[in-house]
Coordinates of C-alpha atoms in Angstrom, one line a residue:
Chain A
X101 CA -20.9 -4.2 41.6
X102 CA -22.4 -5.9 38.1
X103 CA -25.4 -3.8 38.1
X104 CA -23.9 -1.2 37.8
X105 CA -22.7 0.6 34.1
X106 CA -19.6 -1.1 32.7
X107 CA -18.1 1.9 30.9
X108 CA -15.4 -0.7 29.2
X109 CA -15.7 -3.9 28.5
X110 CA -12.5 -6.4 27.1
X111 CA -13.7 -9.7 25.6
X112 CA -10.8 -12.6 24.2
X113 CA -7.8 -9.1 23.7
X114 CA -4.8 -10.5 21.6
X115 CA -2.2 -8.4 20.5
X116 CA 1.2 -9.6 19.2
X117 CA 4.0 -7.7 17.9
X118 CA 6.3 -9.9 15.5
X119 CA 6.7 -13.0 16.8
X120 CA 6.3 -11.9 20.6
X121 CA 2.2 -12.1 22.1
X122 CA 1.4 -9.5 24.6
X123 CA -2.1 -9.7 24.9
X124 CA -3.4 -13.4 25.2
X125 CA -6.9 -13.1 25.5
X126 CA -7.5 -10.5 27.9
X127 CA -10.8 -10.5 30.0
X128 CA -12.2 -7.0 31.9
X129 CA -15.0 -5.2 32.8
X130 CA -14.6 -1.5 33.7
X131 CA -17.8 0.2 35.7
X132 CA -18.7 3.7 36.1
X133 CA -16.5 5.8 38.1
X134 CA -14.1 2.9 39.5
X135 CA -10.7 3.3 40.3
X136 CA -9.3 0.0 38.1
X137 CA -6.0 -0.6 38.9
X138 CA -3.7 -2.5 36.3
X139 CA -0.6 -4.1 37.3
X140 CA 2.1 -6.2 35.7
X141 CA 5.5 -6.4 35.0
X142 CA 7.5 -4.2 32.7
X143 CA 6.3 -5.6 29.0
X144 CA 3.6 -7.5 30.2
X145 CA 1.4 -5.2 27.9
X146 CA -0.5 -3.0 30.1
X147 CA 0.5 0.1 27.8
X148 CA -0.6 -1.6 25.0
X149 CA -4.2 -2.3 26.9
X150 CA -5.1 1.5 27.3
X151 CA -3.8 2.1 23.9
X152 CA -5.6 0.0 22.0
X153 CA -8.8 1.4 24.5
X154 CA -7.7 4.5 22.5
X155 CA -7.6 3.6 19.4
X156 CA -3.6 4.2 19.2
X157 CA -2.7 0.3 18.6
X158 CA -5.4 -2.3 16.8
X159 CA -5.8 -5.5 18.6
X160 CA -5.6 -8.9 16.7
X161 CA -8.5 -10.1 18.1
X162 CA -10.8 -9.9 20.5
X163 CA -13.4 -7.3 21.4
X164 CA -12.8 -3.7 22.8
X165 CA -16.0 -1.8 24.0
X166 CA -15.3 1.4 25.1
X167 CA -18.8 3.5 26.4
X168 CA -21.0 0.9 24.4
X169 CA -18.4 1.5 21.1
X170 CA -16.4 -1.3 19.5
X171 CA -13.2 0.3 18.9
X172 CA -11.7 -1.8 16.0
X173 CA -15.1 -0.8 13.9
X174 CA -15.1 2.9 14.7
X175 CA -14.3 5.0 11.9
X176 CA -11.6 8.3 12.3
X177 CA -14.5 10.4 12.8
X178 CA -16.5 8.4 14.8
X179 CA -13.3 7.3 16.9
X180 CA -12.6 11.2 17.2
X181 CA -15.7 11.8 19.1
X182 CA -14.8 8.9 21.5
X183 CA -11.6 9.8 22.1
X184 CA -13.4 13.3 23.3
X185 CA -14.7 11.1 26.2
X186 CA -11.6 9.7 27.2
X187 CA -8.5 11.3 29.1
X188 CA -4.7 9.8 28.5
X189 CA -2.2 10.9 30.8
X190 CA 1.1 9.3 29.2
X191 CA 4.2 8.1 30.9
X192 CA 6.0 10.7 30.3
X193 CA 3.1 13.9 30.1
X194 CA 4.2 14.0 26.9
X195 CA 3.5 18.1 26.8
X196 CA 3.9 20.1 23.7
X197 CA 7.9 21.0 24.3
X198 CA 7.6 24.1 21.7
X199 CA 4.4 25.6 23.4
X200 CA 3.9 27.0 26.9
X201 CA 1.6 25.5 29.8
X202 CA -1.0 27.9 28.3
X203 CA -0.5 26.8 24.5
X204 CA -0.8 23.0 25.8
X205 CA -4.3 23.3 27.5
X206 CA -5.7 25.5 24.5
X207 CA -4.5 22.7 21.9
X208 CA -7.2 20.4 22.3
X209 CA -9.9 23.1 23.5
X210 CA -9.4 25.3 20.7
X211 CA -9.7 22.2 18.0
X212 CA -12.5 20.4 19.8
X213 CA -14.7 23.2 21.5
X214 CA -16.4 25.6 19.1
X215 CA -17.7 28.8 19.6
X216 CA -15.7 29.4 22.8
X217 CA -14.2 33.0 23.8
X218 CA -10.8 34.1 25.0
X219 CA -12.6 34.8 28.2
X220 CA -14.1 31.5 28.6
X221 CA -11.2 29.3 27.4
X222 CA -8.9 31.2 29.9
X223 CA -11.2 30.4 32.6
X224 CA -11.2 26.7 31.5
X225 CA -7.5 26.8 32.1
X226 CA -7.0 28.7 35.1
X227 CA -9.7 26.5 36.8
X228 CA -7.9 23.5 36.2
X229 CA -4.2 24.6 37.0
X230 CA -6.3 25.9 40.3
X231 CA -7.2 21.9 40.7
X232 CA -3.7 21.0 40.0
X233 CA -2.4 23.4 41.9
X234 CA -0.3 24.4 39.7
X235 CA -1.7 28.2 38.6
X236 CA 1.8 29.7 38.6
X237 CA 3.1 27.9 35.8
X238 CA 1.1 29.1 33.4
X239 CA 3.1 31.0 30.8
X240 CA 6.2 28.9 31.9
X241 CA 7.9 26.3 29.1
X242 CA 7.3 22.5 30.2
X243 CA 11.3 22.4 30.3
X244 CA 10.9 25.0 32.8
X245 CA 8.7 22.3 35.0
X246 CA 9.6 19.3 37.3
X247 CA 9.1 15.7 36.5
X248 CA 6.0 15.8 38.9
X249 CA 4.1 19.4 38.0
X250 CA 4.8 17.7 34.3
X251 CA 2.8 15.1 35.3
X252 CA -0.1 17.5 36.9
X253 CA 0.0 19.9 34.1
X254 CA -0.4 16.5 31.9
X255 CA -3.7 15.6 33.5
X256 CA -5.3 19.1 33.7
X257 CA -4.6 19.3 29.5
X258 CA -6.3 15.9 29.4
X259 CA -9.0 17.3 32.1
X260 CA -9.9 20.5 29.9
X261 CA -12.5 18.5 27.4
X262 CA -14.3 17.0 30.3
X263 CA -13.4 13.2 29.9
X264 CA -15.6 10.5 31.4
X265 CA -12.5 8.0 31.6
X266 CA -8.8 8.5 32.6
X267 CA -6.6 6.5 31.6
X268 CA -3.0 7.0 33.6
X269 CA 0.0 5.6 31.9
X270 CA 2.7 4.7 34.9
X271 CA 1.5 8.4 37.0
X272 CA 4.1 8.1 39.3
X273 CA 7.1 6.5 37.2
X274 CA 10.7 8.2 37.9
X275 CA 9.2 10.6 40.5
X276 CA 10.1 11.1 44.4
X277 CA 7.9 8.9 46.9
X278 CA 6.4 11.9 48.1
X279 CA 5.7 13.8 44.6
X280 CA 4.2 9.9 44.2
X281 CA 1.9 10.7 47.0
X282 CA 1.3 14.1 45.6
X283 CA 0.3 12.2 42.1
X284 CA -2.2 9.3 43.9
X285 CA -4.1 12.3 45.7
X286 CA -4.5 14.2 42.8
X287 CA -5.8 11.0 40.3
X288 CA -8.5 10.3 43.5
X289 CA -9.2 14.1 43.6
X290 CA -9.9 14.0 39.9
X291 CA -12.3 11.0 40.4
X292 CA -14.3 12.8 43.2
X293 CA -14.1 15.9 41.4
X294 CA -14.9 15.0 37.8
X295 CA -16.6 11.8 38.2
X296 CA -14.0 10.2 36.0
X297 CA -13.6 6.2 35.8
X298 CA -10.1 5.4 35.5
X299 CA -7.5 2.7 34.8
X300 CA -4.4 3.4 36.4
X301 CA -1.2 1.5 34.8
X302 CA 1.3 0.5 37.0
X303 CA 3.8 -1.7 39.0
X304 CA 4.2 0.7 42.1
X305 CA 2.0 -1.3 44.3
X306 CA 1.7 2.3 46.8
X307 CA 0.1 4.2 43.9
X308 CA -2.1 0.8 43.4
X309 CA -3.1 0.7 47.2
X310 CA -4.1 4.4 47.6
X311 CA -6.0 4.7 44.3
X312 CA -7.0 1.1 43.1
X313 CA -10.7 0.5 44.2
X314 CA -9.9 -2.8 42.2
X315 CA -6.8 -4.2 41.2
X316 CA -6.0 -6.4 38.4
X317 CA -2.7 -8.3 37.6
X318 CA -1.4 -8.7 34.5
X319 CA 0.7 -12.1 33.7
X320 CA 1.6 -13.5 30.4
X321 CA -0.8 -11.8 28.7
X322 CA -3.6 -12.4 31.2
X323 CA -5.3 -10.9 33.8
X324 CA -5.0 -13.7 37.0
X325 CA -6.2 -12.3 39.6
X326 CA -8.9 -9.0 40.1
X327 CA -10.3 -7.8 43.0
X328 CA -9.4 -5.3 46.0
X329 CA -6.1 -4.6 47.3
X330 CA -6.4 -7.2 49.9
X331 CA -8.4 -9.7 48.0
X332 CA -5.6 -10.0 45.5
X333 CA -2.3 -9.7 47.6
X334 CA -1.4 -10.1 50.7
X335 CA -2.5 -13.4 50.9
X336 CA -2.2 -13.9 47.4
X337 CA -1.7 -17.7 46.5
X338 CA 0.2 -17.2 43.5
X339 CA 3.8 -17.4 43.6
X340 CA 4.4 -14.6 40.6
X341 CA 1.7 -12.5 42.5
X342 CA 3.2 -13.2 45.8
X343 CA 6.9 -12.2 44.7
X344 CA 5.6 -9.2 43.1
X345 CA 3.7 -8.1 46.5
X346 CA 7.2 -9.1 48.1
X347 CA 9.5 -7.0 46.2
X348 CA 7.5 -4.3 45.4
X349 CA 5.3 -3.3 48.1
X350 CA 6.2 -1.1 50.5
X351 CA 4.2 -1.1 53.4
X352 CA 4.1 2.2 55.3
Chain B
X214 CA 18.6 -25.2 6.3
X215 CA 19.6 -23.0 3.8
X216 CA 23.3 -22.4 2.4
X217 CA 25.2 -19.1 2.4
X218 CA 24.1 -18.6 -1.0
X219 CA 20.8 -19.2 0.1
X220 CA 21.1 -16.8 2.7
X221 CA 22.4 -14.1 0.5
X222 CA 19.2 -14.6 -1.8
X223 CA 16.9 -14.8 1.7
X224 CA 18.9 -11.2 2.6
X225 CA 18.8 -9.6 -0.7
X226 CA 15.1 -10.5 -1.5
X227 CA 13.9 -9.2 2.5
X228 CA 16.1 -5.9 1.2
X229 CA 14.4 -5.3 -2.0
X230 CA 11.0 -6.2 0.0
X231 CA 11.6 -3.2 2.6
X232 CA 12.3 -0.9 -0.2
X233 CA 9.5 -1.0 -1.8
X234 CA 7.6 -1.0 1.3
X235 CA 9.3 2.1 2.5
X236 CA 8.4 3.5 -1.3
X237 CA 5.2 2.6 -1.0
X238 CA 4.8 4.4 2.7
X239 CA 6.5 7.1 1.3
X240 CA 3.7 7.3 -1.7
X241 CA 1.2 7.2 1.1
X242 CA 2.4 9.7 3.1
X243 CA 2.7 12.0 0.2
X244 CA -0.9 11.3 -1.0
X245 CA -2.3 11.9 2.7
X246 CA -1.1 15.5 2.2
X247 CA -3.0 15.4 -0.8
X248 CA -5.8 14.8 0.6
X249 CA -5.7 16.8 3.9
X250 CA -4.1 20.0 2.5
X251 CA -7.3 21.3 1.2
X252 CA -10.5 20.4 3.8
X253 CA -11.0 22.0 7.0
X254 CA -9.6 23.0 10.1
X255 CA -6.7 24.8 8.9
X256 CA -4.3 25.5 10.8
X257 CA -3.3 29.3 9.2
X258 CA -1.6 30.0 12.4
X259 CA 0.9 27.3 12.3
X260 CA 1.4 28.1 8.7
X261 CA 2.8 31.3 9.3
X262 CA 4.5 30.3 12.5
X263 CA 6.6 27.9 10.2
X264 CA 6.8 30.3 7.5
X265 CA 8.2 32.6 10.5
X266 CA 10.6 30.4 11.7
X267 CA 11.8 29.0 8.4
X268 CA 12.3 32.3 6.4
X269 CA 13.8 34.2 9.6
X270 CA 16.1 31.7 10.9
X271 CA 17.7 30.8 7.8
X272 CA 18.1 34.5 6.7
X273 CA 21.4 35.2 8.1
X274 CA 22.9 31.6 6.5
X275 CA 21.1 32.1 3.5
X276 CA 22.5 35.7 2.9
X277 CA 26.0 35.5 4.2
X278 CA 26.1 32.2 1.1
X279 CA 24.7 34.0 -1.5
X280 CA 26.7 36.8 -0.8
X281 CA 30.0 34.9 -1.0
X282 CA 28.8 32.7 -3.6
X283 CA 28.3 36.2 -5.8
X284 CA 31.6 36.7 -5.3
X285 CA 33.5 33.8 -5.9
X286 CA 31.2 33.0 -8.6
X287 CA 32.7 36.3 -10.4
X288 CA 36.1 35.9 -9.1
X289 CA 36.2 32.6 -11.1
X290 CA 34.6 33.7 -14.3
X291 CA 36.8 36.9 -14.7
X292 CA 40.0 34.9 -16.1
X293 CA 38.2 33.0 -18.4
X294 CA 36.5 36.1 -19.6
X295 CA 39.4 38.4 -19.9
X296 CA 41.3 35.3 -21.9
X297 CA 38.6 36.8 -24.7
X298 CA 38.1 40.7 -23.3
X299 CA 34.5 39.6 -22.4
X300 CA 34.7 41.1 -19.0
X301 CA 31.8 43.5 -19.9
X302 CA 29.8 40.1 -20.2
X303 CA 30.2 39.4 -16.6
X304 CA 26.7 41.2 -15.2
X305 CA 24.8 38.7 -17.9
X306 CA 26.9 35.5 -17.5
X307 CA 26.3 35.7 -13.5
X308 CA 23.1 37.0 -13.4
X309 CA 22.1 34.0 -16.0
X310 CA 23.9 31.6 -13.5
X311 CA 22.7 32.6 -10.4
X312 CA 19.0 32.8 -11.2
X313 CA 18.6 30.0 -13.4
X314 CA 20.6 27.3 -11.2
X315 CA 22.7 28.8 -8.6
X316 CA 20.5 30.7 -6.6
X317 CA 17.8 27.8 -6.1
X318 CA 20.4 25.3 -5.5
X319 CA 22.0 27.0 -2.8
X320 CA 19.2 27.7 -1.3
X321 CA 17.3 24.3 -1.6
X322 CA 20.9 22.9 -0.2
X323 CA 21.4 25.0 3.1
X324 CA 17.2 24.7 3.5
X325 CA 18.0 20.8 2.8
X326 CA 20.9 21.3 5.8
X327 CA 19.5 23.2 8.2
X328 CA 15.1 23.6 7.8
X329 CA 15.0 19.8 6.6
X330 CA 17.3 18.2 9.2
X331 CA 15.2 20.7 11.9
X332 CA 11.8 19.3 10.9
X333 CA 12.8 15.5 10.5
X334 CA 14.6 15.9 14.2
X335 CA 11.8 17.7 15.3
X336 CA 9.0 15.8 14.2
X337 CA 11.0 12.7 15.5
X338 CA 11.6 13.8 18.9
X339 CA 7.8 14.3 19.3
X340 CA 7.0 10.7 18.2
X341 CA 9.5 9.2 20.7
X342 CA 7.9 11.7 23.9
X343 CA 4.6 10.8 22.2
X344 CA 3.5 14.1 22.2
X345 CA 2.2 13.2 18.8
X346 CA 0.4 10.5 20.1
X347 CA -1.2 13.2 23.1
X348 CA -2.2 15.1 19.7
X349 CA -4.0 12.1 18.6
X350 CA -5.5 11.2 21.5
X351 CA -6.8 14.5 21.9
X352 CA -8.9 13.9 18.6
X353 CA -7.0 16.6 16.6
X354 CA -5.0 15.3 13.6
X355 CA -1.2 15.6 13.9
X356 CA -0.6 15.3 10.3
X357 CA -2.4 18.4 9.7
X358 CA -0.8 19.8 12.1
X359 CA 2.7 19.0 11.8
X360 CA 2.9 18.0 8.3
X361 CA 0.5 19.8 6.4
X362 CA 1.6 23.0 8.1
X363 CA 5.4 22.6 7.8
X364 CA 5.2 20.9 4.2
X365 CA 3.2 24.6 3.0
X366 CA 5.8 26.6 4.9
X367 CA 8.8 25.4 3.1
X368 CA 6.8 25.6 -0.1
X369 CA 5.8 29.1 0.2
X370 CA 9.4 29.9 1.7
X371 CA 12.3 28.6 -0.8
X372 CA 10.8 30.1 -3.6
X373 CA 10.9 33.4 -1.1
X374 CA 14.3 32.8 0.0
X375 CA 15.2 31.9 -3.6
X376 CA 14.9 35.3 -4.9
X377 CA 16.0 37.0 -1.6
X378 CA 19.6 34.8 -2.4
X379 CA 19.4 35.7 -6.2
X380 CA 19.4 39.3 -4.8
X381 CA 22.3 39.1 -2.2
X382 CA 24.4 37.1 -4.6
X383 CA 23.8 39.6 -7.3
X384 CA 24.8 42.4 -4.8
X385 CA 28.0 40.3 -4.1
X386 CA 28.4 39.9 -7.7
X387 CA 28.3 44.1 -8.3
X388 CA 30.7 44.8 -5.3
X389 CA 33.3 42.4 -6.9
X390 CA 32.4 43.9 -10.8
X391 CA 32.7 47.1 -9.4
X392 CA 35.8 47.0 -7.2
X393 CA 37.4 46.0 -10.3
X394 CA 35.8 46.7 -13.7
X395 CA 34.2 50.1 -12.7
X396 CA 30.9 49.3 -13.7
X397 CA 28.3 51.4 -11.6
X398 CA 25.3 49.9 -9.9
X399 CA 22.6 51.3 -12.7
X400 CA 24.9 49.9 -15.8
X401 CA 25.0 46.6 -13.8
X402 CA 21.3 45.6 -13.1
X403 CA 20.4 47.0 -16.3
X404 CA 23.1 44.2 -17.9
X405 CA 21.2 42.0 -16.1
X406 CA 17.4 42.9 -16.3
X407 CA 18.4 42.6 -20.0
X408 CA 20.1 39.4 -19.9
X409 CA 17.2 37.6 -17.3
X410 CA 14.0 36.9 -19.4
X411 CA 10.9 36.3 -17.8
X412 CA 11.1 32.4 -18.0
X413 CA 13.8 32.1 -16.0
X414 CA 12.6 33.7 -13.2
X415 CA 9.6 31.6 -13.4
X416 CA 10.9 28.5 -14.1
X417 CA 12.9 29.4 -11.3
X418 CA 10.1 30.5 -9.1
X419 CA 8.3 27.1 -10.0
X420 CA 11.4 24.7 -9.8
X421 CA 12.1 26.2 -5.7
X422 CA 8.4 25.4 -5.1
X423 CA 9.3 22.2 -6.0
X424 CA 12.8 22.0 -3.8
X425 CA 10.3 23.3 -0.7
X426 CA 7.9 20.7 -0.9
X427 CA 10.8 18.2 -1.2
X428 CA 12.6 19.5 1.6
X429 CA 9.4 19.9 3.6
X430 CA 8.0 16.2 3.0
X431 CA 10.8 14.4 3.4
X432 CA 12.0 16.0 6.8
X433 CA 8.1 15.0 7.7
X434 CA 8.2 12.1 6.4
X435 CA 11.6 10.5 8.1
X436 CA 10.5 12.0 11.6
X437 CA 7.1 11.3 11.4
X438 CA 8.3 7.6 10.4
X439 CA 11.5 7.4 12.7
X440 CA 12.1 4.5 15.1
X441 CA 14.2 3.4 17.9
X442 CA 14.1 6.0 20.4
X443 CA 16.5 8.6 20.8
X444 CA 18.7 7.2 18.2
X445 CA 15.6 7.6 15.5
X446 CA 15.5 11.1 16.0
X447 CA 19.5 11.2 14.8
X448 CA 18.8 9.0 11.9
X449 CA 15.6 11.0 10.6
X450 CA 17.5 14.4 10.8
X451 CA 20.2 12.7 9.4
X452 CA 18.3 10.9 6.8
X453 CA 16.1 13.9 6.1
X454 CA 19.2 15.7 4.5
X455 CA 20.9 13.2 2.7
X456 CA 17.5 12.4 0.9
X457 CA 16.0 16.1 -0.1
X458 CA 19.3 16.7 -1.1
X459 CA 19.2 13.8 -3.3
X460 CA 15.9 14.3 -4.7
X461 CA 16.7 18.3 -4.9
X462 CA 19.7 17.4 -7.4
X463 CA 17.3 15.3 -9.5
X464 CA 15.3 17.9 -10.0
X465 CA 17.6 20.6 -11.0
X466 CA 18.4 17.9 -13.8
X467 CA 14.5 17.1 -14.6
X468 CA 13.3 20.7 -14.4
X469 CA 16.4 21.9 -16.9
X470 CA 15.3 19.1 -19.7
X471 CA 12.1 20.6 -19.3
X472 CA 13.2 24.3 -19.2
X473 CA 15.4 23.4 -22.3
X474 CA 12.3 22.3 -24.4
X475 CA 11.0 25.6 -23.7
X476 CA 14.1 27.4 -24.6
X477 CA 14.1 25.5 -28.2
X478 CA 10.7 26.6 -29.2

């Protein structure tokens, strides 16, 4: 596993907000097209991890390399071309509400693509509602779409400027257990697909399983255990670990 | 510890302190537009989406209050005017009201109400779905897109939908002049071409460029800045209102010292 390309790479990550510390010294190599799974809590700061990673929060200290770049030195431009590289599905797809299906996937094209024609950004966007399976939808409004084809039309808009890393904020939060399984087969088709490394946030432990090729547990600002699904739970020695694989987990 | 006096101080100080932070933000956030508004990408199309959306929707409002306000406006000043039998001066003395202060005011107001309260609500709802952090992730710049764009709109728009509100109320003005001093159409417009000179309608013009940008930038500015969820979006509509409106009334008084030192010469 360490010879090959760490694509990310977290050194001594603090972040506080106020008074309250969310990130104490956070430790984490990321390789080329891994599935990294990041567990935790709610408010344990796993959010704040990819964000930072995206240059949307600043950490306090600590060092951020994101494909060879320290984040916190990047300027806008600079952090711009980065961001280019990386894919952020968010919680809650967070589509354009005033534009359709269409509109969305053009937005970030359009502004970051030049030189491209009708022809060819249409094809970009019917190719990737084909991988979402989701080509009917495209002149529809996102209120017009369920939590879960939301989600998917969320991660082809990310998918139209070719990231090299996902980054999937809580992919399967507030959606049915089998739209959940829809969600985990489409983040481990995009990785086969695309050769994408991704960080998947989240505390559903069956979304973890099916997609994590490592895992890695947030707690009190730290990660305290990584490794593979089996390495890190069910025989897991920790007693916040062990309660977490206790309630959560649901083994089918 | 500290006693409730000291406590009052601690309170009043930490006040004062977010004030001038919120000013100084505020000065920031006007300055950024500054600076954006004239380098490349522009986003034309989102310019004259907003223009769209701005000068359409608020033409119905927009015409059915200058219409009444023409009316009421000469309704009110008849009395005083017949007191004198000064009626014939009614074309001058409304068309001299309505498009030195009434006709931008009105319209700044109802843009205030219902553009301003739009944008800040808006702009706020996408900051708590983070769709404006999916922009900036997406390495395009949301300020250019939703602020730069919406802050031109409204400043290219009020001055439009002054003078379309300087017309309706005039028209409302007529009807009423007509229904009861018998004044035709031609007699009335020319009463008031004469009466209008050319720096009121550009002092006019210049002063609703002014209420645009206000109205534009401070419904930007409160959603772009709002916090606490759902309830955020409430406040910055909210806030967005009370503010331009605030500002808006400052500057009718500013830009009539200024107009007045004109007038003297």
């Amino acid at each position: 596993m360490d010879n090959r390309e760490k694509v990310v790479v977290v050194r001594n990550l603090f972040k506080a907000f106020g008074d309250l510390e969310v990130l104490k010294g956070v430790n984490l190599d990321l390789y080329r097209e891994e599935n990294l799974v990041v567990l935790g809590r709610s408010g344990t700061g796993k959010s704040v991890l990819i964000k930072i990673m995206v240059g949307l929060l600043q950490q306090d200290s600590g060092s951020m390399q994101v494909l060879g770049k320290e984040i916190s030195t990047l300027g806008i431009q600079e952090l711009n071309s980065l961001r280019l590289k990386i894919g952020f599905s968010f919680q809650n797809s967070a589509l354009y509400d005033s534009m359709t299906v269409r509109e969305n996937m053009e937005f970030p094209l359009v502004r970051n693509v030049k030189n491209l024609t009708k022809k060819e950004i249409n094809l970009r966007i019917e190719e990737l509602l084909d991988a979402v399976g989701l080509p009917q939808t495209i002149n529809q409004m996102p209120s017009e779409l369920s939590g879960g084809q939301k989600k998917r039309i969320g991660v082809a808009r990310t998918l139209v400027l070719n990231p090299e890393i996902m980054l999937y904020d809580e992919p399967t939060a507030g959606l049915d257990p089998i739209t959940c399984v829809d969600i985990n087969n489409l983040i481990n088709e995009v990785r086969e697909r695309y050769k994408t490394t991704s960080i998947v946030i989240t505390h559903d432990l069956s979304c973890a399983k099916q997609t994590g090729d490592r895992m890695a547990v947030l707690l009190e600002g730290q990660f305290n255990a990584i490794g593979s699904f089996e390495e890190v739970f069910p025989h897991a020695s920790d007693e916040r670990i062990k309660s977490f694989y206790d309630y959560n987990f649901i083994n089918s | 510890m500290a006693g409730p006096s000291g406590m009052r101080k601690y309170i009043f100080s930490k006040k004062i302190d977010t004030f001038f932070k919120g000013l100084a933000d505020a000065w920031n956030f006007v300055r950024r537009f500054f600076q954006e508004v004239f380098v490349p990408p522009y986003e034309f199309k989102e310019v004259i989406h907003q223009c769209y959306r701005i000068g359409v929707e608020s033409l119905p409002l927009i015409s059915l209050t200058g219409f009444i306000v023409g009316i009421v406006f000469t309704n009110q000043s008849r009395p005083s005017l017949s007191e004198f039998g000064a009626t014939s001066w009614l074309p001058s003395l409304i068309a001299i009201a309505i498009v030195r202060a009434m006709g931008p005011l009105v319209t700044a107001l109802i843009a205030a109400g219902k553009v301003g309260s739009g944008i800040g609500a808006e702009i706020a709802s996408m900051k708590v779905t983070e769709q404006i952090d999916a922009m900036e992730v997406s390495a395009t710049n949301p300020y250019k897109f939703l602020v730069v764009s919406r802050v031109l709109a409204t400043t290219f728009m009020i001055p439009v939908l002054v003078m379309y509100t300087d017309f309706v109320a005039l028209m409302g003005a007529f009807i009423n002049v007509n229904a009861n001093e018998l004044v035709s159409i031609s007699t009335f417009f020319a009463q008031v071409f004469s009466s209008v000179t050319f720096l009121d309608i550009f002092s006019s013009i210049i002063k609703s460029l002014f209420f645009g940008f206000t109205i534009g930038m401070v419904g930007c500015y409160k959603g772009y800045t709002s916090s606490k969820g759902t309830e955020g979006v409430g406040r910055a509509a909210n806030a967005a209102v009370v503010i331009s409106m605030f500002l808006i009334f400052i500057e009718e008084l500013l830009s009539l010292q200024i107009i007045n030192l004109f007038r003297i010469k």
